[in-house]
Amino acid sequence: YLITGCAGFIGSNLVKNLHKNYELILVDDLSEGVKTNLPKTLRKKLIKEKIQNIKNLKITKIDGIFHLASQASVPFSLKNFYKSSTNNLASSIKVLELSKKYSAPIVYASSSAVYGNLPLGNDEINKFLISSPYAQDKLTIEHYAKISFEIFKTPSVGLRLFNVYGIRSERSEITNNIMDVGSNACHSACDHYAIWNMGVGSIVDHNSITSRY
């Protein structure tokens, strides 16, 4: 499996759960991820580069792709519109191209940011409220994934993540979004569970349907 953003919070937890049973291709430019998040035995295998800048992975087969690399800060996307969006879109389009080349399904990180300040989103009627370049990036990536499936039959699942929190996450990112009591509860719970996803999220499945849970 190819994992982009493998040294970040979610990516490193995914690596931890997969590396004993699967061969992994690990890509992270470490702009936000931390190399020590990875198991020691895998750190030398890390490809320290943006996925969109890699011309040749020198592999013959990929069974699946987890695309977690992203510039994920809304404030940064507002202050650095060009840098943020070109990174998010270029990396995702490159992953879709790799999916097409290797006939590999993708699981990618979208975001609840596509709902903006709506009191309630509605996936069935595509009810969104885009209020930042970051949110637009994520929605555009979903559209690219949909087109990729319709044209090239490359299956993908997009996860609209809400306030994800857990081991190796940055606490400051969450406390901007949820009350301290909720954050403290999550912090305690993380002694036992790697990742929490707070809120009502959705899965965008470009095989055929959009599911919600």
Coordinates of C-alpha atoms in Angstrom, one line a residue:
Y1 CA 0.0 0.0 0.0
L2 CA 1.1 3.6 -0.7
I3 CA 0.5 6.0 2.2
T4 CA 1.0 9.7 1.6
G5 CA 1.2 11.9 4.7
C6 CA 2.5 8.8 6.5
A7 CA 4.3 10.7 9.3
G8 CA 1.4 12.8 10.3
F9 CA -1.1 12.1 13.1
I10 CA -3.6 9.9 11.2
G11 CA -1.0 8.5 8.7
S12 CA 1.4 7.3 11.4
N13 CA -1.4 5.5 13.3
L14 CA -2.4 3.9 10.0
V15 CA 1.2 2.8 9.4
K16 CA 1.4 1.4 13.0
N17 CA -1.6 -0.8 12.3
L18 CA -0.6 -2.0 8.8
H19 CA 3.2 -2.4 8.7
K20 CA 3.4 -5.8 10.3
N21 CA 1.1 -7.5 7.8
Y22 CA 1.6 -5.4 4.6
E23 CA 4.4 -4.0 2.5
L24 CA 4.1 -0.2 2.7
I25 CA 5.4 2.6 0.4
L26 CA 5.8 5.6 2.7
V27 CA 5.7 9.2 1.4
D28 CA 5.9 12.4 3.5
D29 CA 7.8 15.6 2.9
L30 CA 7.7 16.2 6.7
S31 CA 6.4 19.7 6.4
E32 CA 3.9 18.8 9.1
G33 CA 4.6 15.2 9.9
V34 CA 7.4 14.0 12.2
K35 CA 9.7 11.1 11.2
T36 CA 9.8 9.8 14.8
N37 CA 6.1 9.1 14.6
L38 CA 7.0 6.1 12.4
P39 CA 8.2 2.8 13.7
K40 CA 12.0 2.8 13.9
T41 CA 12.2 -0.1 11.4
L42 CA 10.4 1.9 8.7
R43 CA 12.1 5.3 9.1
K44 CA 14.8 4.5 6.5
K45 CA 12.1 3.6 4.0
L46 CA 10.5 7.0 4.2
I47 CA 10.5 8.9 0.9
K48 CA 10.9 12.5 2.0
E49 CA 9.2 14.3 -0.8
K50 CA 5.8 15.6 -1.9
I51 CA 4.0 12.9 -3.8
Q52 CA 3.4 15.3 -6.8
N53 CA 7.2 15.7 -7.1
I54 CA 8.0 12.0 -7.4
K55 CA 8.4 11.1 -11.1
N56 CA 9.0 7.4 -10.6
L57 CA 8.2 5.2 -7.6
K58 CA 10.1 2.3 -9.1
I59 CA 7.5 -0.2 -8.3
T60 CA 5.4 -2.6 -10.4
K61 CA 2.3 -3.0 -8.2
I62 CA 0.2 -1.0 -5.7
D63 CA -2.8 -2.8 -4.1
G64 CA -4.2 0.4 -2.6
I65 CA -3.5 4.1 -1.8
F66 CA -4.2 6.0 1.4
H67 CA -3.9 9.7 0.5
L68 CA -3.6 11.7 3.8
A69 CA -1.0 14.3 2.7
S70 CA -2.5 17.8 2.8
Q71 CA -2.0 21.3 4.0
A72 CA -4.8 21.1 6.5
S73 CA -4.9 24.5 8.2
V74 CA -7.8 26.8 7.3
P75 CA -6.0 29.9 8.6
F76 CA -2.9 29.0 6.5
S77 CA -5.1 28.5 3.4
L78 CA -6.5 32.0 3.9
K79 CA -3.1 33.7 4.3
N80 CA -1.3 31.5 1.8
F81 CA -4.0 30.8 -0.8
Y82 CA -1.7 29.9 -3.7
K83 CA 0.8 27.7 -1.8
S84 CA -2.0 25.9 0.1
S85 CA -4.3 25.1 -2.8
T86 CA -1.6 24.2 -5.3
N87 CA -0.2 21.7 -2.9
N88 CA -3.5 20.1 -2.0
L89 CA -4.8 19.9 -5.5
A90 CA -1.5 18.8 -7.2
S91 CA -0.9 16.0 -4.7
S92 CA -4.4 14.7 -5.1
I93 CA -4.4 14.7 -8.9
K94 CA -1.1 12.9 -8.8
V95 CA -2.6 10.2 -6.5
L96 CA -5.5 9.8 -8.9
E97 CA -3.1 9.4 -11.8
L98 CA -1.2 6.7 -9.8
S99 CA -4.6 5.0 -9.1
K100 CA -5.3 4.9 -12.8
K101 CA -1.8 3.6 -13.6
Y102 CA -1.8 0.8 -11.1
S103 CA -5.5 0.1 -10.9
A104 CA -5.4 0.8 -7.2
P105 CA -8.3 2.0 -5.1
I106 CA -7.9 5.1 -3.0
V107 CA -9.0 6.1 0.5
Y108 CA -8.5 9.9 0.8
A109 CA -9.1 12.5 3.5
S110 CA -11.7 15.0 2.7
S111 CA -13.1 17.3 5.4
S112 CA -16.1 18.5 7.3
A113 CA -15.0 21.9 6.2
V114 CA -17.1 21.5 3.1
Y115 CA -20.1 22.2 5.3
G116 CA -18.8 25.5 6.6
N117 CA -21.2 27.1 9.1
L118 CA -24.3 25.2 8.0
P119 CA -26.4 24.0 10.9
L120 CA -26.7 20.7 9.0
G121 CA -25.1 19.5 5.8
N122 CA -27.0 17.3 3.4
D123 CA -25.0 15.0 1.1
E124 CA -28.1 13.8 -0.8
I125 CA -28.6 17.2 -2.3
N126 CA -25.0 18.3 -2.2
K127 CA -25.6 21.0 0.5
F128 CA -22.3 22.7 1.2
L129 CA -21.1 26.1 2.4
I130 CA -17.6 26.8 1.2
S131 CA -15.9 29.4 3.4
S132 CA -12.2 28.9 2.9
P133 CA -9.7 27.9 0.2
Y134 CA -9.0 24.7 2.2
A135 CA -12.7 23.7 2.1
Q136 CA -12.8 24.4 -1.7
D137 CA -9.7 22.2 -2.1
K138 CA -11.4 19.3 -0.4
L139 CA -14.6 19.6 -2.4
T140 CA -12.7 19.9 -5.6
I141 CA -10.7 16.8 -4.8
E142 CA -14.0 15.0 -4.3
H143 CA -15.2 16.1 -7.7
Y144 CA -11.9 15.0 -9.3
A145 CA -12.3 11.6 -7.7
K146 CA -15.8 11.3 -9.0
I147 CA -14.7 12.2 -12.5
S148 CA -11.8 9.8 -12.3
F149 CA -14.2 6.9 -11.5
E150 CA -16.7 7.9 -14.2
I151 CA -14.0 8.0 -16.9
F152 CA -11.2 5.7 -15.7
K153 CA -13.2 3.4 -13.3
T154 CA -10.7 4.2 -10.5
P155 CA -12.6 3.5 -7.2
S156 CA -12.2 5.8 -4.2
V157 CA -13.6 6.6 -0.8
G158 CA -13.4 10.1 0.6
L159 CA -13.7 10.6 4.4
R160 CA -15.2 13.9 5.5
L161 CA -13.4 13.9 8.9
F162 CA -14.7 15.9 11.9
N163 CA -12.4 17.0 14.7
V164 CA -10.2 14.0 14.6
Y165 CA -8.2 13.6 17.8
G166 CA -5.9 10.9 19.3
I167 CA -2.3 9.8 19.9
R168 CA 0.3 12.0 18.2
S169 CA -2.3 14.7 17.3
E170 CA -1.7 18.4 18.0
R171 CA -4.0 19.3 20.9
S172 CA -4.1 23.0 19.9
E173 CA -5.8 22.2 16.6
I174 CA -8.7 20.6 18.4
T175 CA -9.3 23.0 21.2
N176 CA -10.2 25.6 18.6
N177 CA -13.1 23.5 17.6
I178 CA -14.5 21.8 20.7
M179 CA -15.1 22.7 24.3
D180 CA -12.3 22.0 26.8
V181 CA -14.3 19.4 28.6
G182 CA -14.8 17.4 25.3
S183 CA -11.1 17.8 24.6
N184 CA -10.1 16.5 28.1
A185 CA -12.5 13.6 27.7
C186 CA -10.9 12.7 24.4
H187 CA -7.4 13.1 25.8
S188 CA -8.2 10.6 28.6
A189 CA -9.8 8.2 26.2
C190 CA -6.8 8.2 24.0
D191 CA -4.9 6.2 26.5
H192 CA -6.9 3.3 25.1
Y193 CA -7.8 4.2 21.5
A194 CA -5.6 5.6 18.8
I195 CA -8.0 7.9 17.0
W196 CA -11.4 9.5 17.7
N197 CA -13.5 11.2 15.0
M198 CA -16.0 13.5 16.8
G199 CA -19.2 14.6 15.1
V200 CA -21.5 13.2 12.4
G201 CA -19.4 12.5 9.4
S202 CA -19.9 11.1 5.9
I203 CA -18.2 8.8 3.4
V204 CA -18.1 9.8 -0.2
D205 CA -17.9 6.5 -2.1
H206 CA -17.1 7.0 -5.8
N207 CA -17.7 3.3 -6.6
S208 CA -21.4 4.1 -6.9
I209 CA -23.1 5.9 -4.0
T210 CA -22.7 8.4 -1.1
S211 CA -23.1 6.9 2.3
R212 CA -23.6 8.7 5.6
Y213 CA -23.1 7.8 9.2

